[in-house]
């Protein structure tokens, strides 16, 4: 079994920190970021992954599973942060 931490990109960074800390007893190492279609701020991805030593897994761009799941590659994250077609 694998455990994933799921965080909404519409949350404030302080709230994400609280969520990460609250679930520290769960043996997760990967994170899924949801609601990328509802925000234009993506810097928290880098902060969470770096500060908590997590692996990127997926980004969701809508509510249709699995169609709206996108692999969270470094290139994809860079495109989101730079504002290059964030909802594609």
mmCIF file of N, CA, C and O in Angstrom:
data_model
loop_
_atom_site.group_PDB
_atom_site.id
_atom_site.type_symbol
_atom_site.label_atom_id
_atom_site.label_comp_id
_atom_site.label_asym_id
_atom_site.label_seq_id
_atom_site.Cartn_x
_atom_site.Cartn_y
_atom_site.Cartn_z
ATOM 1 N N UNK A 1 0.827 -1.184 0.000
ATOM 2 C CA UNK A 1 0.000 0.000 0.000
ATOM 3 C C UNK A 1 0.867 1.241 0.000
ATOM 4 O O UNK A 1 1.937 1.271 0.594
ATOM 5 N N UNK A 2 0.377 2.253 -0.667
ATOM 6 C CA UNK A 2 1.019 3.553 -0.651
ATOM 7 C C UNK A 2 0.042 4.563 -0.081
ATOM 8 O O UNK A 2 -1.154 4.494 -0.331
ATOM 9 N N UNK A 3 0.564 5.497 0.672
ATOM 10 C CA UNK A 3 -0.245 6.567 1.226
ATOM 11 C C UNK A 3 0.137 7.876 0.554
ATOM 12 O O UNK A 3 1.324 8.146 0.363
ATOM 13 N N UNK A 4 -0.869 8.652 0.204
ATOM 14 C CA UNK A 4 -0.659 9.949 -0.417
ATOM 15 C C UNK A 4 -1.289 11.020 0.462
ATOM 16 O O UNK A 4 -2.408 10.849 0.949
ATOM 17 N N UNK A 5 -0.604 12.124 0.614
ATOM 18 C CA UNK A 5 -1.190 13.289 1.253
ATOM 19 C C UNK A 5 -1.859 14.093 0.150
ATOM 20 O O UNK A 5 -1.270 14.299 -0.912
ATOM 21 N N UNK A 6 -3.083 14.521 0.377
ATOM 22 C CA UNK A 6 -3.826 15.282 -0.619
ATOM 23 C C UNK A 6 -4.033 16.694 -0.081
ATOM 24 O O UNK A 6 -4.593 16.885 0.999
ATOM 25 N N UNK A 7 -3.555 17.676 -0.847
ATOM 26 C CA UNK A 7 -3.661 19.079 -0.444
ATOM 27 C C UNK A 7 -4.324 19.892 -1.541
ATOM 28 O O UNK A 7 -4.019 19.724 -2.718
ATOM 29 N N UNK A 8 -5.201 20.787 -1.141
ATOM 30 C CA UNK A 8 -5.860 21.682 -2.080
ATOM 31 C C UNK A 8 -4.990 22.905 -2.330
ATOM 32 O O UNK A 8 -4.526 23.550 -1.385
ATOM 33 N N UNK A 9 -4.789 23.233 -3.592
ATOM 34 C CA UNK A 9 -4.005 24.423 -3.932
ATOM 35 C C UNK A 9 -4.742 25.715 -3.613
ATOM 36 O O UNK A 9 -4.156 26.790 -3.674
ATOM 37 N N UNK A 10 -6.010 25.620 -3.250
ATOM 38 C CA UNK A 10 -6.747 26.815 -2.849
ATOM 39 C C UNK A 10 -6.553 27.124 -1.366
ATOM 40 O O UNK A 10 -7.027 28.146 -0.876
ATOM 41 N N UNK A 11 -5.841 26.260 -0.651
ATOM 42 C CA UNK A 11 -5.558 26.485 0.768
ATOM 43 C C UNK A 11 -4.391 27.449 0.935
ATOM 44 O O UNK A 11 -3.491 27.506 0.098
ATOM 45 N N UNK A 12 -4.399 28.169 2.036
ATOM 46 C CA UNK A 12 -3.259 29.017 2.375
ATOM 47 C C UNK A 12 -2.087 28.124 2.766
ATOM 48 O O UNK A 12 -2.275 27.009 3.241
ATOM 49 N N UNK A 13 -0.871 28.623 2.590
ATOM 50 C CA UNK A 13 0.312 27.834 2.920
ATOM 51 C C UNK A 13 0.326 27.440 4.394
ATOM 52 O O UNK A 13 0.672 26.309 4.735
ATOM 53 N N UNK A 14 -0.067 28.341 5.268
ATOM 54 C CA UNK A 14 -0.104 28.022 6.705
ATOM 55 C C UNK A 14 -1.063 26.868 6.984
ATOM 56 O O UNK A 14 -0.781 26.015 7.837
ATOM 57 N N UNK A 15 -2.167 26.822 6.265
ATOM 58 C CA UNK A 15 -3.109 25.711 6.437
ATOM 59 C C UNK A 15 -2.514 24.407 5.918
ATOM 60 O O UNK A 15 -2.696 23.347 6.517
ATOM 61 N N UNK A 16 -1.792 24.476 4.801
ATOM 62 C CA UNK A 16 -1.131 23.280 4.277
ATOM 63 C C UNK A 16 -0.103 22.760 5.277
ATOM 64 O O UNK A 16 -0.003 21.548 5.490
ATOM 65 N N UNK A 17 0.647 23.669 5.892
ATOM 66 C CA UNK A 17 1.624 23.258 6.899
ATOM 67 C C UNK A 17 0.928 22.535 8.055
ATOM 68 O O UNK A 17 1.417 21.506 8.524
ATOM 69 N N UNK A 18 -0.184 23.061 8.491
ATOM 70 C CA UNK A 18 -0.923 22.440 9.591
ATOM 71 C C UNK A 18 -1.418 21.053 9.206
ATOM 72 O O UNK A 18 -1.365 20.116 10.007
ATOM 73 N N UNK A 19 -1.866 20.895 7.973
ATOM 74 C CA UNK A 19 -2.351 19.591 7.498
ATOM 75 C C UNK A 19 -1.201 18.596 7.450
ATOM 76 O O UNK A 19 -1.323 17.456 7.915
ATOM 77 N N UNK A 20 -0.069 19.013 6.882
ATOM 78 C CA UNK A 20 1.105 18.133 6.813
ATOM 79 C C UNK A 20 1.507 17.693 8.212
ATOM 80 O O UNK A 20 1.745 16.509 8.474
ATOM 81 N N UNK A 21 1.563 18.631 9.127
ATOM 82 C CA UNK A 21 1.962 18.315 10.503
ATOM 83 C C UNK A 21 0.948 17.406 11.191
ATOM 84 O O UNK A 21 1.316 16.500 11.940
ATOM 85 N N UNK A 22 -0.325 17.632 10.938
ATOM 86 C CA UNK A 22 -1.386 16.842 11.572
ATOM 87 C C UNK A 22 -1.333 15.365 11.162
ATOM 88 O O UNK A 22 -1.687 14.487 11.928
ATOM 89 N N UNK A 23 -0.896 15.113 9.937
ATOM 90 C CA UNK A 23 -0.877 13.742 9.433
ATOM 91 C C UNK A 23 0.527 13.135 9.407
ATOM 92 O O UNK A 23 0.773 12.154 8.712
ATOM 93 N N UNK A 24 1.447 13.667 10.171
ATOM 94 C CA UNK A 24 2.830 13.192 10.192
ATOM 95 C C UNK A 24 2.953 11.726 10.621
ATOM 96 O O UNK A 24 3.904 11.057 10.253
ATOM 97 N N UNK A 25 2.012 11.199 11.390
ATOM 98 C CA UNK A 25 2.078 9.806 11.843
ATOM 99 C C UNK A 25 1.717 8.816 10.735
ATOM 100 O O UNK A 25 1.966 7.621 10.865
ATOM 101 N N UNK A 26 1.120 9.303 9.655
ATOM 102 C CA UNK A 26 0.777 8.447 8.515
ATOM 103 C C UNK A 26 2.025 8.333 7.638
ATOM 104 O O UNK A 26 2.656 9.341 7.323
ATOM 105 N N UNK A 27 2.386 7.125 7.228
ATOM 106 C CA UNK A 27 3.639 6.958 6.474
ATOM 107 C C UNK A 27 3.523 7.330 4.991
ATOM 108 O O UNK A 27 3.756 6.529 4.103
ATOM 109 N N UNK A 28 3.168 8.573 4.706
ATOM 110 C CA UNK A 28 3.086 9.029 3.322
ATOM 111 C C UNK A 28 4.422 9.655 2.927
ATOM 112 O O UNK A 28 5.154 10.171 3.760
ATOM 113 N N UNK A 29 4.713 9.594 1.647
ATOM 114 C CA UNK A 29 5.912 10.251 1.130
ATOM 115 C C UNK A 29 5.607 11.010 -0.150
ATOM 116 O O UNK A 29 6.458 11.689 -0.695
ATOM 117 N N UNK A 30 4.362 10.882 -0.610
ATOM 118 C CA UNK A 30 3.961 11.519 -1.871
ATOM 119 C C UNK A 30 2.774 12.432 -1.620
ATOM 120 O O UNK A 30 1.981 12.213 -0.711
ATOM 121 N N UNK A 31 2.666 13.444 -2.482
ATOM 122 C CA UNK A 31 1.587 14.411 -2.324
ATOM 123 C C UNK A 31 0.854 14.597 -3.650
ATOM 124 O O UNK A 31 1.461 14.577 -4.717
ATOM 125 N N UNK A 32 -0.450 14.739 -3.543
ATOM 126 C CA UNK A 32 -1.320 15.077 -4.677
ATOM 127 C C UNK A 32 -1.863 16.469 -4.392
ATOM 128 O O UNK A 32 -2.405 16.715 -3.314
ATOM 129 N N UNK A 33 -1.706 17.372 -5.343
ATOM 130 C CA UNK A 33 -2.260 18.713 -5.209
ATOM 131 C C UNK A 33 -3.528 18.806 -6.042
ATOM 132 O O UNK A 33 -3.516 18.507 -7.240
ATOM 133 N N UNK A 34 -4.617 19.219 -5.415
ATOM 134 C CA UNK A 34 -5.907 19.309 -6.097
ATOM 135 C C UNK A 34 -6.259 20.764 -6.391
ATOM 136 O O UNK A 34 -5.638 21.689 -5.882
ATOM 137 N N UNK A 35 -7.278 20.919 -7.218
ATOM 138 C CA UNK A 35 -7.889 22.219 -7.536
ATOM 139 C C UNK A 35 -6.952 23.199 -8.236
ATOM 140 O O UNK A 35 -7.037 24.402 -8.041
ATOM 141 N N UNK A 36 -6.070 22.689 -9.089
ATOM 142 C CA UNK A 36 -5.188 23.598 -9.822
ATOM 143 C C UNK A 36 -5.978 24.467 -10.795
ATOM 144 O O UNK A 36 -5.505 25.527 -11.197
ATOM 145 N N UNK A 37 -7.191 24.034 -11.123
ATOM 146 C CA UNK A 37 -8.042 24.820 -12.014
ATOM 147 C C UNK A 37 -8.751 25.956 -11.285
ATOM 148 O O UNK A 37 -9.386 26.794 -11.911
ATOM 149 N N UNK A 38 -8.605 26.027 -9.966
ATOM 150 C CA UNK A 38 -9.294 27.043 -9.175
ATOM 151 C C UNK A 38 -8.338 28.075 -8.579
ATOM 152 O O UNK A 38 -8.727 28.855 -7.711
ATOM 153 N N UNK A 39 -7.096 28.083 -9.026
ATOM 154 C CA UNK A 39 -6.114 29.031 -8.489
ATOM 155 C C UNK A 39 -5.151 29.460 -9.577
ATOM 156 O O UNK A 39 -5.068 28.833 -10.630
ATOM 157 N N UNK A 40 -4.436 30.528 -9.306
ATOM 158 C CA UNK A 40 -3.359 30.970 -10.188
ATOM 159 C C UNK A 40 -2.066 31.100 -9.410
ATOM 160 O O UNK A 40 -1.091 31.661 -9.891
ATOM 161 N N UNK A 41 -2.054 30.545 -8.194
ATOM 162 C CA UNK A 41 -0.896 30.608 -7.315
ATOM 163 C C UNK A 41 -0.362 29.199 -7.069
ATOM 164 O O UNK A 41 -1.048 28.374 -6.466
ATOM 165 N N UNK A 42 0.849 28.934 -7.541
ATOM 166 C CA UNK A 42 1.381 27.578 -7.489
ATOM 167 C C UNK A 42 2.705 27.451 -6.738
ATOM 168 O O UNK A 42 3.260 26.370 -6.646
ATOM 169 N N UNK A 43 3.211 28.532 -6.190
ATOM 170 C CA UNK A 43 4.479 28.491 -5.471
ATOM 171 C C UNK A 43 4.457 27.610 -4.243
ATOM 172 O O UNK A 43 5.494 27.088 -3.826
ATOM 173 N N UNK A 44 3.275 27.412 -3.665
ATOM 174 C CA UNK A 44 3.178 26.561 -2.475
ATOM 175 C C UNK A 44 3.579 25.120 -2.774
ATOM 176 O O UNK A 44 4.013 24.410 -1.867
ATOM 177 N N UNK A 45 3.451 24.709 -4.018
ATOM 178 C CA UNK A 45 3.867 23.347 -4.388
ATOM 179 C C UNK A 45 5.339 23.151 -4.044
ATOM 180 O O UNK A 45 5.712 22.180 -3.388
ATOM 181 N N UNK A 46 6.167 24.068 -4.495
ATOM 182 C CA UNK A 46 7.607 23.979 -4.251
ATOM 183 C C UNK A 46 7.900 24.041 -2.757
ATOM 184 O O UNK A 46 8.703 23.271 -2.236
ATOM 185 N N UNK A 47 7.227 24.958 -2.061
ATOM 186 C CA UNK A 47 7.463 25.108 -0.624
ATOM 187 C C UNK A 47 7.134 23.830 0.141
ATOM 188 O O UNK A 47 7.915 23.381 0.970
ATOM 189 N N UNK A 48 5.978 23.258 -0.125
ATOM 190 C CA UNK A 48 5.559 22.051 0.602
ATOM 191 C C UNK A 48 6.487 20.886 0.294
ATOM 192 O O UNK A 48 6.954 20.191 1.202
ATOM 193 N N UNK A 49 6.766 20.665 -0.975
ATOM 194 C CA UNK A 49 7.610 19.535 -1.370
ATOM 195 C C UNK A 49 9.020 19.683 -0.782
ATOM 196 O O UNK A 49 9.572 18.721 -0.250
ATOM 197 N N UNK A 50 9.562 20.874 -0.850
ATOM 198 C CA UNK A 50 10.921 21.094 -0.348
ATOM 199 C C UNK A 50 10.977 21.043 1.182
ATOM 200 O O UNK A 50 11.796 20.325 1.762
ATOM 201 N N UNK A 51 10.098 21.769 1.835
ATOM 202 C CA UNK A 51 10.157 21.878 3.293
ATOM 203 C C UNK A 51 9.794 20.596 4.028
ATOM 204 O O UNK A 51 10.224 20.386 5.160
ATOM 205 N N UNK A 52 9.025 19.727 3.378
ATOM 206 C CA UNK A 52 8.598 18.493 4.045
ATOM 207 C C UNK A 52 9.146 17.237 3.371
ATOM 208 O O UNK A 52 8.728 16.126 3.684
ATOM 209 N N UNK A 53 10.071 17.414 2.427
ATOM 210 C CA UNK A 53 10.739 16.298 1.760
ATOM 211 C C UNK A 53 9.739 15.288 1.200
ATOM 212 O O UNK A 53 9.813 14.085 1.463
ATOM 213 N N UNK A 54 8.781 15.794 0.437
ATOM 214 C CA UNK A 54 7.766 14.949 -0.188
ATOM 215 C C UNK A 54 8.045 14.809 -1.675
ATOM 216 O O UNK A 54 8.676 15.670 -2.284
ATOM 217 N N UNK A 55 7.553 13.740 -2.259
ATOM 218 C CA UNK A 55 7.663 13.524 -3.697
ATOM 219 C C UNK A 55 6.382 13.997 -4.371
ATOM 220 O O UNK A 55 5.288 13.725 -3.889
ATOM 221 N N UNK A 56 6.550 14.680 -5.482
ATOM 222 C CA UNK A 56 5.389 15.081 -6.271
ATOM 223 C C UNK A 56 4.754 13.855 -6.894
ATOM 224 O O UNK A 56 5.450 12.944 -7.330
ATOM 225 N N UNK A 57 3.444 13.860 -6.948
ATOM 226 C CA UNK A 57 2.768 12.732 -7.533
ATOM 227 C C UNK A 57 1.846 13.183 -8.664
ATOM 228 O O UNK A 57 2.151 12.991 -9.825
ATOM 229 N N UNK A 58 0.736 13.810 -8.298
ATOM 230 C CA UNK A 58 -0.243 14.242 -9.293
ATOM 231 C C UNK A 58 -0.749 15.635 -8.977
ATOM 232 O O UNK A 58 -0.695 16.095 -7.847
ATOM 233 N N UNK A 59 -1.289 16.272 -10.018
ATOM 234 C CA UNK A 59 -2.009 17.542 -9.907
ATOM 235 C C UNK A 59 -3.384 17.277 -10.504
ATOM 236 O O UNK A 59 -3.484 16.626 -11.549
ATOM 237 N N UNK A 60 -4.419 17.758 -9.854
ATOM 238 C CA UNK A 60 -5.750 17.599 -10.450
ATOM 239 C C UNK A 60 -6.182 18.924 -11.062
ATOM 240 O O UNK A 60 -5.880 19.996 -10.548
ATOM 241 N N UNK A 61 -6.890 18.815 -12.177
ATOM 242 C CA UNK A 61 -7.338 19.991 -12.918
ATOM 243 C C UNK A 61 -8.854 20.048 -13.040
ATOM 244 O O UNK A 61 -9.377 20.803 -13.830
ATOM 245 N N UNK A 62 -9.547 19.225 -12.285
ATOM 246 C CA UNK A 62 -11.006 19.182 -12.325
ATOM 247 C C UNK A 62 -11.511 18.040 -11.483
ATOM 248 O O UNK A 62 -10.762 17.436 -10.715
ATOM 249 N N UNK A 63 -12.790 17.723 -11.624
ATOM 250 C CA UNK A 63 -13.415 16.728 -10.766
ATOM 251 C C UNK A 63 -13.588 15.358 -11.416
ATOM 252 O O UNK A 63 -14.090 14.436 -10.778
ATOM 253 N N UNK A 64 -13.197 15.212 -12.662
ATOM 254 C CA UNK A 64 -13.368 13.931 -13.350
ATOM 255 C C UNK A 64 -12.152 13.036 -13.135
ATOM 256 O O UNK A 64 -11.083 13.287 -13.681
ATOM 257 N N UNK A 65 -12.342 12.002 -12.334
ATOM 258 C CA UNK A 65 -11.265 11.059 -12.033
ATOM 259 C C UNK A 65 -11.438 9.859 -12.956
ATOM 260 O O UNK A 65 -12.540 9.340 -13.071
ATOM 261 N N UNK A 66 -10.425 9.403 -13.630
ATOM 262 C CA UNK A 66 -9.017 9.820 -13.615
ATOM 263 C C UNK A 66 -8.662 10.831 -14.698
ATOM 264 O O UNK A 66 -7.498 11.200 -14.823
ATOM 265 N N UNK A 67 -9.636 11.288 -15.471
ATOM 266 C CA UNK A 67 -9.339 12.169 -16.610
ATOM 267 C C UNK A 67 -8.650 13.474 -16.230
ATOM 268 O O UNK A 67 -7.852 13.997 -17.006
ATOM 269 N N UNK A 68 -8.958 14.007 -15.071
ATOM 270 C CA UNK A 68 -8.414 15.308 -14.680
ATOM 271 C C UNK A 68 -7.186 15.209 -13.782
ATOM 272 O O UNK A 68 -6.810 16.181 -13.136
ATOM 273 N N UNK A 69 -6.557 14.035 -13.732
ATOM 274 C CA UNK A 69 -5.299 13.874 -13.008
ATOM 275 C C UNK A 69 -4.157 14.020 -14.000
ATOM 276 O O UNK A 69 -4.179 13.440 -15.073
ATOM 277 N N UNK A 70 -3.152 14.797 -13.622
ATOM 278 C CA UNK A 70 -1.972 15.013 -14.454
ATOM 279 C C UNK A 70 -0.742 14.656 -13.641
ATOM 280 O O UNK A 70 -0.665 14.997 -12.459
ATOM 281 N N UNK A 71 0.203 13.991 -14.249
ATOM 282 C CA UNK A 71 1.453 13.691 -13.567
ATOM 283 C C UNK A 71 2.142 14.999 -13.190
ATOM 284 O O UNK A 71 2.216 15.921 -13.999
ATOM 285 N N UNK A 72 2.628 15.086 -11.990
ATOM 286 C CA UNK A 72 3.279 16.302 -11.504
ATOM 287 C C UNK A 72 4.774 16.232 -11.786
ATOM 288 O O UNK A 72 5.575 15.972 -10.903
ATOM 289 N N UNK A 73 5.147 16.482 -13.010
ATOM 290 C CA UNK A 73 6.556 16.472 -13.394
ATOM 291 C C UNK A 73 7.184 17.830 -13.065
ATOM 292 O O UNK A 73 6.475 18.830 -12.939
ATOM 293 N N UNK A 74 8.496 17.890 -12.937
ATOM 294 C CA UNK A 74 9.145 19.185 -12.709
ATOM 295 C C UNK A 74 8.808 20.208 -13.804
ATOM 296 O O UNK A 74 8.600 21.385 -13.514
ATOM 297 N N UNK A 75 8.711 19.739 -15.038
ATOM 298 C CA UNK A 75 8.376 20.633 -16.147
ATOM 299 C C UNK A 75 6.964 21.190 -15.985
ATOM 300 O O UNK A 75 6.715 22.373 -16.229
ATOM 301 N N UNK A 76 6.047 20.347 -15.587
ATOM 302 C CA UNK A 76 4.652 20.765 -15.390
ATOM 303 C C UNK A 76 4.554 21.799 -14.278
ATOM 304 O O UNK A 76 3.855 22.796 -14.401
ATOM 305 N N UNK A 77 5.257 21.574 -13.184
ATOM 306 C CA UNK A 77 5.235 22.506 -12.063
ATOM 307 C C UNK A 77 5.853 23.840 -12.480
ATOM 308 O O UNK A 77 5.324 24.908 -12.161
ATOM 309 N N UNK A 78 6.954 23.800 -13.213
ATOM 310 C CA UNK A 78 7.584 25.034 -13.693
ATOM 311 C C UNK A 78 6.619 25.804 -14.589
ATOM 312 O O UNK A 78 6.495 27.028 -14.467
ATOM 313 N N UNK A 79 5.912 25.103 -15.473
ATOM 314 C CA UNK A 79 4.932 25.759 -16.343
ATOM 315 C C UNK A 79 3.823 26.419 -15.529
ATOM 316 O O UNK A 79 3.403 27.532 -15.829
ATOM 317 N N UNK A 80 3.350 25.735 -14.500
ATOM 318 C CA UNK A 80 2.307 26.308 -13.653
ATOM 319 C C UNK A 80 2.798 27.575 -12.958
ATOM 320 O O UNK A 80 2.117 28.602 -12.959
ATOM 321 N N UNK A 81 3.983 27.507 -12.385
ATOM 322 C CA UNK A 81 4.530 28.650 -11.648
ATOM 323 C C UNK A 81 4.787 29.832 -12.574
ATOM 324 O O UNK A 81 4.528 30.989 -12.226
ATOM 325 N N UNK A 82 5.250 29.543 -13.785
ATOM 326 C CA UNK A 82 5.535 30.607 -14.748
ATOM 327 C C UNK A 82 4.300 31.091 -15.490
ATOM 328 O O UNK A 82 4.378 32.014 -16.302
ATOM 329 N N UNK A 83 3.151 30.468 -15.232
ATOM 330 C CA UNK A 83 1.912 30.908 -15.841
ATOM 331 C C UNK A 83 1.739 30.466 -17.275
ATOM 332 O O UNK A 83 0.998 31.078 -18.041
ATOM 333 N N UNK A 84 2.397 29.404 -17.656
ATOM 334 C CA UNK A 84 2.309 28.913 -19.029
ATOM 335 C C UNK A 84 1.255 27.822 -19.132
ATOM 336 O O UNK A 84 1.503 26.667 -18.780
ATOM 337 N N UNK A 85 0.054 28.202 -19.563
ATOM 338 C CA UNK A 85 -1.060 27.280 -19.786
ATOM 339 C C UNK A 85 -1.353 26.414 -18.542
ATOM 340 O O UNK A 85 -1.259 25.193 -18.595
ATOM 341 N N UNK A 86 -1.739 27.021 -17.431
ATOM 342 C CA UNK A 86 -1.898 26.298 -16.187
ATOM 343 C C UNK A 86 -3.011 25.260 -16.163
ATOM 344 O O UNK A 86 -2.975 24.340 -15.364
ATOM 345 N N UNK A 87 -3.995 25.374 -17.020
ATOM 346 C CA UNK A 87 -5.145 24.467 -16.936
ATOM 347 C C UNK A 87 -5.205 23.464 -18.083
ATOM 348 O O UNK A 87 -6.222 22.846 -18.311
ATOM 349 N N UNK A 88 -4.104 23.276 -18.772
ATOM 350 C CA UNK A 88 -4.083 22.328 -19.902
ATOM 351 C C UNK A 88 -3.877 20.910 -19.405
ATOM 352 O O UNK A 88 -3.392 20.652 -18.374
#
